[in-house]
Amino acid sequence: MISAISAEPDPAGSILFVGRDAAGHWLVQGCKGQLEGRFISHTAAWAFARAECRGLPGARIVAALRPLIPAVSFEPLRPDECAIDRAA
């Protein structure tokens, strides 16, 4: 079942946080968990955040003051796990 998508912007506005995790990876995270990306540099992370904001009316970018906690682990797979062929 597909839920209805509102064409109206979020009245609270979206916030994208740009910062590093405890291991030093550059991350961009949406405040509501709707997006996360890992980047090789500060420049790449900020460029992605700016590009995403163009499609989110009222969105803003905030530099994270504390290490971000990745939603997706960067640890190697355990023996009982398997990777999918392609990411989304």
Backbone as XML, in Angstrom:
<?xml version="1.0"?>
<chain id="A" units="angstrom">
  <residue number="1" name="MET">
    <atom name="N" x="0.843" y="-1.176" z="0.000"/>
    <atom name="CA" x="0.000" y="0.000" z="0.000"/>
    <atom name="C" x="0.887" y="1.237" z="0.000"/>
  </residue>
  <residue number="2" name="ILE">
    <atom name="N" x="0.559" y="2.204" z="-0.821"/>
    <atom name="CA" x="1.320" y="3.442" z="-0.902"/>
    <atom name="C" x="0.586" y="4.508" z="-0.105"/>
  </residue>
  <residue number="3" name="SER">
    <atom name="N" x="1.310" y="5.143" z="0.807"/>
    <atom name="CA" x="0.686" y="6.199" z="1.595"/>
    <atom name="C" x="0.677" y="7.497" z="0.793"/>
  </residue>
  <residue number="4" name="ALA">
    <atom name="N" x="-0.223" y="8.372" z="1.144"/>
    <atom name="CA" x="-0.330" y="9.651" z="0.456"/>
    <atom name="C" x="0.881" y="10.516" z="0.776"/>
  </residue>
  <residue number="5" name="ILE">
    <atom name="N" x="1.372" y="11.205" z="-0.226"/>
    <atom name="CA" x="2.503" y="12.107" z="-0.047"/>
    <atom name="C" x="1.984" y="13.530" z="-0.165"/>
  </residue>
  <residue number="6" name="SER">
    <atom name="N" x="2.263" y="14.324" z="0.837"/>
    <atom name="CA" x="1.811" y="15.706" z="0.828"/>
    <atom name="C" x="2.747" y="16.559" z="-0.018"/>
  </residue>
  <residue number="7" name="ALA">
    <atom name="N" x="2.171" y="17.418" z="-0.846"/>
    <atom name="CA" x="2.972" y="18.334" z="-1.655"/>
    <atom name="C" x="3.372" y="19.569" z="-0.860"/>
  </residue>
  <residue number="8" name="GLU">
    <atom name="N" x="2.805" y="19.724" z="0.316"/>
    <atom name="CA" x="3.106" y="20.878" z="1.154"/>
    <atom name="C" x="4.427" y="20.675" z="1.886"/>
  </residue>
  <residue number="9" name="PRO">
    <atom name="N" x="5.233" y="21.735" z="2.011"/>
    <atom name="CA" x="6.482" y="21.597" z="2.760"/>
    <atom name="C" x="6.216" y="21.353" z="4.236"/>
  </residue>
  <residue number="10" name="ASP">
    <atom name="N" x="7.144" y="20.707" z="4.882"/>
    <atom name="CA" x="7.048" y="20.459" z="6.315"/>
    <atom name="C" x="7.054" y="21.805" z="7.029"/>
  </residue>
  <residue number="11" name="PRO">
    <atom name="N" x="5.998" y="22.128" z="7.810"/>
    <atom name="CA" x="5.943" y="23.438" z="8.452"/>
    <atom name="C" x="7.110" y="23.672" z="9.415"/>
  </residue>
  <residue number="12" name="ALA">
    <atom name="N" x="7.624" y="22.622" z="10.007"/>
    <atom name="CA" x="8.751" y="22.771" z="10.924"/>
    <atom name="C" x="10.056" y="22.927" z="10.156"/>
  </residue>
  <residue number="13" name="GLY">
    <atom name="N" x="10.069" y="22.575" z="8.879"/>
    <atom name="CA" x="11.290" y="22.645" z="8.079"/>
    <atom name="C" x="12.196" y="21.472" z="8.373"/>
  </residue>
  <residue number="14" name="SER">
    <atom name="N" x="12.882" y="21.030" z="7.355"/>
    <atom name="CA" x="13.824" y="19.927" z="7.523"/>
    <atom name="C" x="15.180" y="20.490" z="7.901"/>
  </residue>
  <residue number="15" name="ILE">
    <atom name="N" x="15.891" y="19.737" z="8.716"/>
    <atom name="CA" x="17.245" y="20.105" z="9.102"/>
    <atom name="C" x="18.161" y="18.978" z="8.667"/>
  </residue>
  <residue number="16" name="LEU">
    <atom name="N" x="19.225" y="19.327" z="7.965"/>
    <atom name="CA" x="20.255" y="18.368" z="7.594"/>
    <atom name="C" x="21.489" y="18.669" z="8.433"/>
  </residue>
  <residue number="17" name="PHE">
    <atom name="N" x="21.948" y="17.667" z="9.163"/>
    <atom name="CA" x="23.145" y="17.822" z="9.980"/>
    <atom name="C" x="24.349" y="17.317" z="9.205"/>
  </residue>
  <residue number="18" name="VAL">
    <atom name="N" x="25.423" y="18.095" z="9.216"/>
    <atom name="CA" x="26.680" y="17.708" z="8.580"/>
    <atom name="C" x="27.735" y="17.639" z="9.670"/>
  </residue>
  <residue number="19" name="GLY">
    <atom name="N" x="28.424" y="16.513" z="9.743"/>
    <atom name="CA" x="29.471" y="16.361" z="10.748"/>
    <atom name="C" x="30.146" y="15.017" z="10.608"/>
  </residue>
  <residue number="20" name="ARG">
    <atom name="N" x="30.948" y="14.703" z="11.595"/>
    <atom name="CA" x="31.676" y="13.436" z="11.603"/>
    <atom name="C" x="31.105" y="12.510" z="12.661"/>
  </residue>
  <residue number="21" name="ASP">
    <atom name="N" x="31.285" y="11.216" z="12.437"/>
    <atom name="CA" x="30.955" y="10.255" z="13.487"/>
    <atom name="C" x="32.205" y="10.070" z="14.349"/>
  </residue>
  <residue number="22" name="ALA">
    <atom name="N" x="32.111" y="9.223" z="15.363"/>
    <atom name="CA" x="33.229" y="9.014" z="16.283"/>
    <atom name="C" x="34.461" y="8.446" z="15.584"/>
  </residue>
  <residue number="23" name="ALA">
    <atom name="N" x="34.267" y="7.759" z="14.460"/>
    <atom name="CA" x="35.388" y="7.167" z="13.717"/>
    <atom name="C" x="35.989" y="8.141" z="12.701"/>
  </residue>
  <residue number="24" name="GLY">
    <atom name="N" x="35.390" y="9.321" z="12.555"/>
    <atom name="CA" x="35.927" y="10.321" z="11.641"/>
    <atom name="C" x="35.313" y="10.352" z="10.260"/>
  </residue>
  <residue number="25" name="HIS">
    <atom name="N" x="34.305" y="9.517" z="9.989"/>
    <atom name="CA" x="33.616" y="9.548" z="8.690"/>
    <atom name="C" x="32.758" y="10.812" z="8.601"/>
  </residue>
  <residue number="26" name="TRP">
    <atom name="N" x="32.729" y="11.435" z="7.427"/>
    <atom name="CA" x="31.852" y="12.582" z="7.209"/>
    <atom name="C" x="30.450" y="12.078" z="6.892"/>
  </residue>
  <residue number="27" name="LEU">
    <atom name="N" x="29.443" y="12.597" z="7.614"/>
    <atom name="CA" x="28.054" y="12.172" z="7.437"/>
    <atom name="C" x="27.146" y="13.369" z="7.198"/>
  </residue>
  <residue number="28" name="VAL">
    <atom name="N" x="26.068" y="13.120" z="6.473"/>
    <atom name="CA" x="24.944" y="14.043" z="6.374"/>
    <atom name="C" x="23.729" y="13.247" z="6.819"/>
  </residue>
  <residue number="29" name="GLN">
    <atom name="N" x="23.001" y="13.780" z="7.798"/>
    <atom name="CA" x="21.817" y="13.088" z="8.314"/>
    <atom name="C" x="20.638" y="14.044" z="8.374"/>
  </residue>
  <residue number="30" name="GLY">
    <atom name="N" x="19.464" y="13.539" z="7.986"/>
    <atom name="CA" x="18.231" y="14.288" z="8.146"/>
    <atom name="C" x="17.775" y="14.192" z="9.590"/>
  </residue>
  <residue number="31" name="CYS">
    <atom name="N" x="17.129" y="15.237" z="10.088"/>
    <atom name="CA" x="16.725" y="15.270" z="11.494"/>
    <atom name="C" x="15.668" y="14.224" z="11.828"/>
  </residue>
  <residue number="32" name="LYS">
    <atom name="N" x="14.946" y="13.743" z="10.841"/>
    <atom name="CA" x="13.890" y="12.758" z="11.092"/>
    <atom name="C" x="14.282" y="11.368" z="10.622"/>
  </residue>
  <residue number="33" name="GLY">
    <atom name="N" x="15.570" y="11.174" z="10.359"/>
    <atom name="CA" x="16.043" y="9.860" z="9.936"/>
    <atom name="C" x="15.689" y="9.506" z="8.505"/>
  </residue>
  <residue number="34" name="GLN">
    <atom name="N" x="15.261" y="10.486" z="7.716"/>
    <atom name="CA" x="14.823" y="10.198" z="6.354"/>
    <atom name="C" x="15.975" y="10.068" z="5.372"/>
  </residue>
  <residue number="35" name="LEU">
    <atom name="N" x="17.182" y="10.481" z="5.775"/>
    <atom name="CA" x="18.297" y="10.345" z="4.856"/>
    <atom name="C" x="19.602" y="10.293" z="5.625"/>
  </residue>
  <residue number="36" name="GLU">
    <atom name="N" x="20.563" y="9.596" z="5.037"/>
    <atom name="CA" x="21.910" y="9.554" z="5.596"/>
    <atom name="C" x="22.874" y="9.262" z="4.459"/>
  </residue>
  <residue number="37" name="GLY">
    <atom name="N" x="23.987" y="9.948" z="4.474"/>
    <atom name="CA" x="25.025" y="9.696" z="3.486"/>
    <atom name="C" x="26.390" y="9.782" z="4.138"/>
  </residue>
  <residue number="38" name="ARG">
    <atom name="N" x="27.334" y="9.007" z="3.629"/>
    <atom name="CA" x="28.716" y="9.037" z="4.130"/>
    <atom name="C" x="29.601" y="9.535" z="2.998"/>
  </residue>
  <residue number="39" name="PHE">
    <atom name="N" x="30.554" y="10.396" z="3.333"/>
    <atom name="CA" x="31.352" y="11.073" z="2.320"/>
    <atom name="C" x="32.830" y="11.034" z="2.669"/>
  </residue>
  <residue number="40" name="ILE">
    <atom name="N" x="33.658" y="11.213" z="1.625"/>
    <atom name="CA" x="35.102" y="11.126" z="1.823"/>
    <atom name="C" x="35.711" y="12.437" z="2.297"/>
  </residue>
  <residue number="41" name="SER">
    <atom name="N" x="34.938" y="13.523" z="2.222"/>
    <atom name="CA" x="35.498" y="14.808" z="2.628"/>
    <atom name="C" x="34.416" y="15.750" z="3.144"/>
  </residue>
  <residue number="42" name="HIS">
    <atom name="N" x="34.879" y="16.766" z="3.846"/>
    <atom name="CA" x="34.022" y="17.851" z="4.319"/>
    <atom name="C" x="33.329" y="18.510" z="3.127"/>
  </residue>
  <residue number="43" name="THR">
    <atom name="N" x="34.084" y="18.777" z="2.071"/>
    <atom name="CA" x="33.549" y="19.434" z="0.877"/>
    <atom name="C" x="32.438" y="18.612" z="0.234"/>
  </residue>
  <residue number="44" name="ALA">
    <atom name="N" x="32.647" y="17.315" z="0.110"/>
    <atom name="CA" x="31.638" y="16.445" z="-0.503"/>
    <atom name="C" x="30.372" y="16.391" z="0.344"/>
  </residue>
  <residue number="45" name="ALA">
    <atom name="N" x="30.519" y="16.327" z="1.658"/>
    <atom name="CA" x="29.356" y="16.271" z="2.551"/>
    <atom name="C" x="28.530" y="17.551" z="2.440"/>
  </residue>
  <residue number="46" name="TRP">
    <atom name="N" x="29.196" y="18.696" z="2.465"/>
    <atom name="CA" x="28.474" y="19.966" z="2.372"/>
    <atom name="C" x="27.841" y="20.156" z="0.997"/>
  </residue>
  <residue number="47" name="ALA">
    <atom name="N" x="28.515" y="19.729" z="-0.056"/>
    <atom name="CA" x="27.940" y="19.839" z="-1.405"/>
    <atom name="C" x="26.663" y="19.010" z="-1.505"/>
  </residue>
  <residue number="48" name="PHE">
    <atom name="N" x="26.679" y="17.803" z="-0.945"/>
    <atom name="CA" x="25.494" y="16.951" z="-0.955"/>
    <atom name="C" x="24.362" y="17.607" z="-0.165"/>
  </residue>
  <residue number="49" name="ALA">
    <atom name="N" x="24.677" y="18.121" z="1.021"/>
    <atom name="CA" x="23.653" y="18.755" z="1.858"/>
    <atom name="C" x="23.028" y="19.952" z="1.134"/>
  </residue>
  <residue number="50" name="ARG">
    <atom name="N" x="23.848" y="20.769" z="0.484"/>
    <atom name="CA" x="23.313" y="21.920" z="-0.263"/>
    <atom name="C" x="22.408" y="21.459" z="-1.407"/>
  </residue>
  <residue number="51" name="ALA">
    <atom name="N" x="22.821" y="20.422" z="-2.118"/>
    <atom name="CA" x="22.005" y="19.901" z="-3.219"/>
    <atom name="C" x="20.672" y="19.364" z="-2.706"/>
  </residue>
  <residue number="52" name="GLU">
    <atom name="N" x="20.685" y="18.664" z="-1.584"/>
    <atom name="CA" x="19.441" y="18.132" z="-1.013"/>
    <atom name="C" x="18.517" y="19.254" z="-0.568"/>
  </residue>
  <residue number="53" name="CYS">
    <atom name="N" x="19.067" y="20.321" z="-0.014"/>
    <atom name="CA" x="18.245" y="21.439" z="0.462"/>
    <atom name="C" x="17.475" y="22.114" z="-0.661"/>
  </residue>
  <residue number="54" name="ARG">
    <atom name="N" x="18.031" y="22.098" z="-1.852"/>
    <atom name="CA" x="17.327" y="22.721" z="-2.981"/>
    <atom name="C" x="15.988" y="22.033" z="-3.251"/>
  </residue>
  <residue number="55" name="GLY">
    <atom name="N" x="15.867" y="20.770" z="-2.907"/>
    <atom name="CA" x="14.620" y="20.041" z="-3.131"/>
    <atom name="C" x="13.714" y="19.977" z="-1.913"/>
  </residue>
  <residue number="56" name="LEU">
    <atom name="N" x="14.121" y="20.615" z="-0.825"/>
    <atom name="CA" x="13.337" y="20.591" z="0.408"/>
    <atom name="C" x="13.005" y="22.019" z="0.830"/>
  </residue>
  <residue number="57" name="PRO">
    <atom name="N" x="11.838" y="22.540" z="0.444"/>
    <atom name="CA" x="11.492" y="23.913" z="0.814"/>
    <atom name="C" x="11.581" y="24.127" z="2.324"/>
  </residue>
  <residue number="58" name="GLY">
    <atom name="N" x="12.241" y="25.190" z="2.724"/>
    <atom name="CA" x="12.369" y="25.513" z="4.140"/>
    <atom name="C" x="13.469" y="24.761" z="4.859"/>
  </residue>
  <residue number="59" name="ALA">
    <atom name="N" x="14.198" y="23.921" z="4.140"/>
    <atom name="CA" x="15.259" y="23.134" z="4.784"/>
    <atom name="C" x="16.457" y="24.016" z="5.102"/>
  </residue>
  <residue number="60" name="ARG">
    <atom name="N" x="17.202" y="23.591" z="6.112"/>
    <atom name="CA" x="18.439" y="24.290" z="6.442"/>
    <atom name="C" x="19.507" y="23.285" z="6.815"/>
  </residue>
  <residue number="61" name="ILE">
    <atom name="N" x="20.740" y="23.711" z="6.727"/>
    <atom name="CA" x="21.889" y="22.859" z="7.032"/>
    <atom name="C" x="22.506" y="23.351" z="8.330"/>
  </residue>
  <residue number="62" name="VAL">
    <atom name="N" x="22.823" y="22.406" z="9.210"/>
    <atom name="CA" x="23.417" y="22.735" z="10.500"/>
    <atom name="C" x="24.668" y="21.890" z="10.691"/>
  </residue>
  <residue number="63" name="ALA">
    <atom name="N" x="25.745" y="22.535" z="11.115"/>
    <atom name="CA" x="26.969" y="21.799" z="11.449"/>
    <atom name="C" x="26.746" y="21.095" z="12.785"/>
  </residue>
  <residue number="64" name="ALA">
    <atom name="N" x="26.973" y="19.801" z="12.823"/>
    <atom name="CA" x="26.778" y="19.021" z="14.052"/>
    <atom name="C" x="27.809" y="19.442" z="15.095"/>
  </residue>
  <residue number="65" name="LEU">
    <atom name="N" x="27.357" y="19.655" z="16.315"/>
    <atom name="CA" x="28.247" y="20.050" z="17.404"/>
    <atom name="C" x="28.849" y="18.851" z="18.119"/>
  </residue>
  <residue number="66" name="ARG">
    <atom name="N" x="28.219" y="17.702" z="17.953"/>
    <atom name="CA" x="28.698" y="16.459" z="18.569"/>
    <atom name="C" x="28.835" y="15.414" z="17.469"/>
  </residue>
  <residue number="67" name="PRO">
    <atom name="N" x="29.590" y="14.353" z="17.729"/>
    <atom name="CA" x="29.691" y="13.290" z="16.709"/>
    <atom name="C" x="28.311" y="12.725" z="16.365"/>
  </residue>
  <residue number="68" name="LEU">
    <atom name="N" x="28.069" y="12.536" z="15.081"/>
    <atom name="CA" x="26.823" y="11.925" z="14.626"/>
    <atom name="C" x="26.899" y="10.417" z="14.826"/>
  </residue>
  <residue number="69" name="ILE">
    <atom name="N" x="25.761" y="9.803" z="15.037"/>
    <atom name="CA" x="25.693" y="8.349" z="15.205"/>
    <atom name="C" x="25.112" y="7.771" z="13.919"/>
  </residue>
  <residue number="70" name="PRO">
    <atom name="N" x="25.913" y="6.998" z="13.168"/>
    <atom name="CA" x="25.423" y="6.462" z="11.896"/>
    <atom name="C" x="24.238" y="5.518" z="12.089"/>
  </residue>
  <residue number="71" name="ALA">
    <atom name="N" x="23.245" y="5.644" z="11.209"/>
    <atom name="CA" x="22.109" y="4.725" z="11.230"/>
    <atom name="C" x="22.497" y="3.393" z="10.605"/>
  </residue>
  <residue number="72" name="VAL">
    <atom name="N" x="23.448" y="3.440" z="9.680"/>
    <atom name="CA" x="23.933" y="2.239" z="9.003"/>
    <atom name="C" x="25.348" y="1.975" z="9.492"/>
  </residue>
  <residue number="73" name="SER">
    <atom name="N" x="25.585" y="0.782" z="9.967"/>
    <atom name="CA" x="26.902" y="0.430" z="10.491"/>
    <atom name="C" x="27.945" y="0.384" z="9.380"/>
  </residue>
  <residue number="74" name="PHE">
    <atom name="N" x="29.145" y="0.805" z="9.703"/>
    <atom name="CA" x="30.264" y="0.721" z="8.770"/>
    <atom name="C" x="31.167" y="-0.459" z="9.106"/>
  </residue>
  <residue number="75" name="GLU">
    <atom name="N" x="30.748" y="-1.269" z="10.060"/>
    <atom name="CA" x="31.527" y="-2.438" z="10.460"/>
    <atom name="C" x="31.458" y="-3.509" z="9.371"/>
  </residue>
  <residue number="76" name="PRO">
    <atom name="N" x="32.501" y="-4.330" z="9.255"/>
    <atom name="CA" x="32.441" y="-5.449" z="8.299"/>
    <atom name="C" x="31.296" y="-6.405" z="8.656"/>
  </residue>
  <residue number="77" name="LEU">
    <atom name="N" x="30.809" y="-7.116" z="7.658"/>
    <atom name="CA" x="29.734" y="-8.080" z="7.895"/>
    <atom name="C" x="30.195" y="-9.197" z="8.815"/>
  </residue>
  <residue number="78" name="ARG">
    <atom name="N" x="29.278" y="-9.649" z="9.646"/>
    <atom name="CA" x="29.550" y="-10.826" z="10.476"/>
    <atom name="C" x="29.418" y="-12.069" z="9.599"/>
  </residue>
  <residue number="79" name="PRO">
    <atom name="N" x="29.973" y="-13.190" z="10.033"/>
    <atom name="CA" x="29.876" y="-14.420" z="9.229"/>
    <atom name="C" x="28.433" y="-14.843" z="8.924"/>
  </residue>
  <residue number="80" name="ASP">
    <atom name="N" x="27.480" y="-14.504" z="9.809"/>
    <atom name="CA" x="26.088" y="-14.910" z="9.598"/>
    <atom name="C" x="25.287" y="-13.887" z="8.778"/>
  </residue>
  <residue number="81" name="GLU">
    <atom name="N" x="25.928" y="-12.803" z="8.289"/>
    <atom name="CA" x="25.254" y="-11.791" z="7.483"/>
    <atom name="C" x="25.669" y="-11.914" z="6.018"/>
  </residue>
  <residue number="82" name="CYS">
    <atom name="N" x="24.822" y="-11.403" z="5.139"/>
    <atom name="CA" x="25.205" y="-11.354" z="3.729"/>
    <atom name="C" x="24.830" y="-9.983" z="3.174"/>
  </residue>
  <residue number="83" name="ALA">
    <atom name="N" x="25.597" y="-9.516" z="2.218"/>
    <atom name="CA" x="25.353" y="-8.215" z="1.599"/>
    <atom name="C" x="24.402" y="-8.377" z="0.424"/>
  </residue>
  <residue number="84" name="ILE">
    <atom name="N" x="23.630" y="-7.337" z="0.158"/>
    <atom name="CA" x="22.783" y="-7.356" z="-1.034"/>
    <atom name="C" x="23.652" y="-6.999" z="-2.239"/>
  </residue>
  <residue number="85" name="ASP">
    <atom name="N" x="23.216" y="-7.413" z="-3.423"/>
    <atom name="CA" x="23.994" y="-7.160" z="-4.632"/>
    <atom name="C" x="24.128" y="-5.677" z="-4.943"/>
  </residue>
  <residue number="86" name="ARG">
    <atom name="N" x="23.065" y="-4.918" z="-4.689"/>
    <atom name="CA" x="23.078" y="-3.490" z="-4.994"/>
    <atom name="C" x="22.422" y="-2.721" z="-3.865"/>
  </residue>
  <residue number="87" name="ALA">
    <atom name="N" x="22.916" y="-1.534" z="-3.653"/>
    <atom name="CA" x="22.273" y="-0.640" z="-2.691"/>
    <atom name="C" x="21.134" y="0.081" z="-3.396"/>
  </residue>
  <residue number="88" name="ALA">
    <atom name="N" x="20.275" y="0.712" z="-2.617"/>
    <atom name="CA" x="19.135" y="1.446" z="-3.192"/>
    <atom name="C" x="19.583" y="2.624" z="-4.000"/>
  </residue>
</chain>
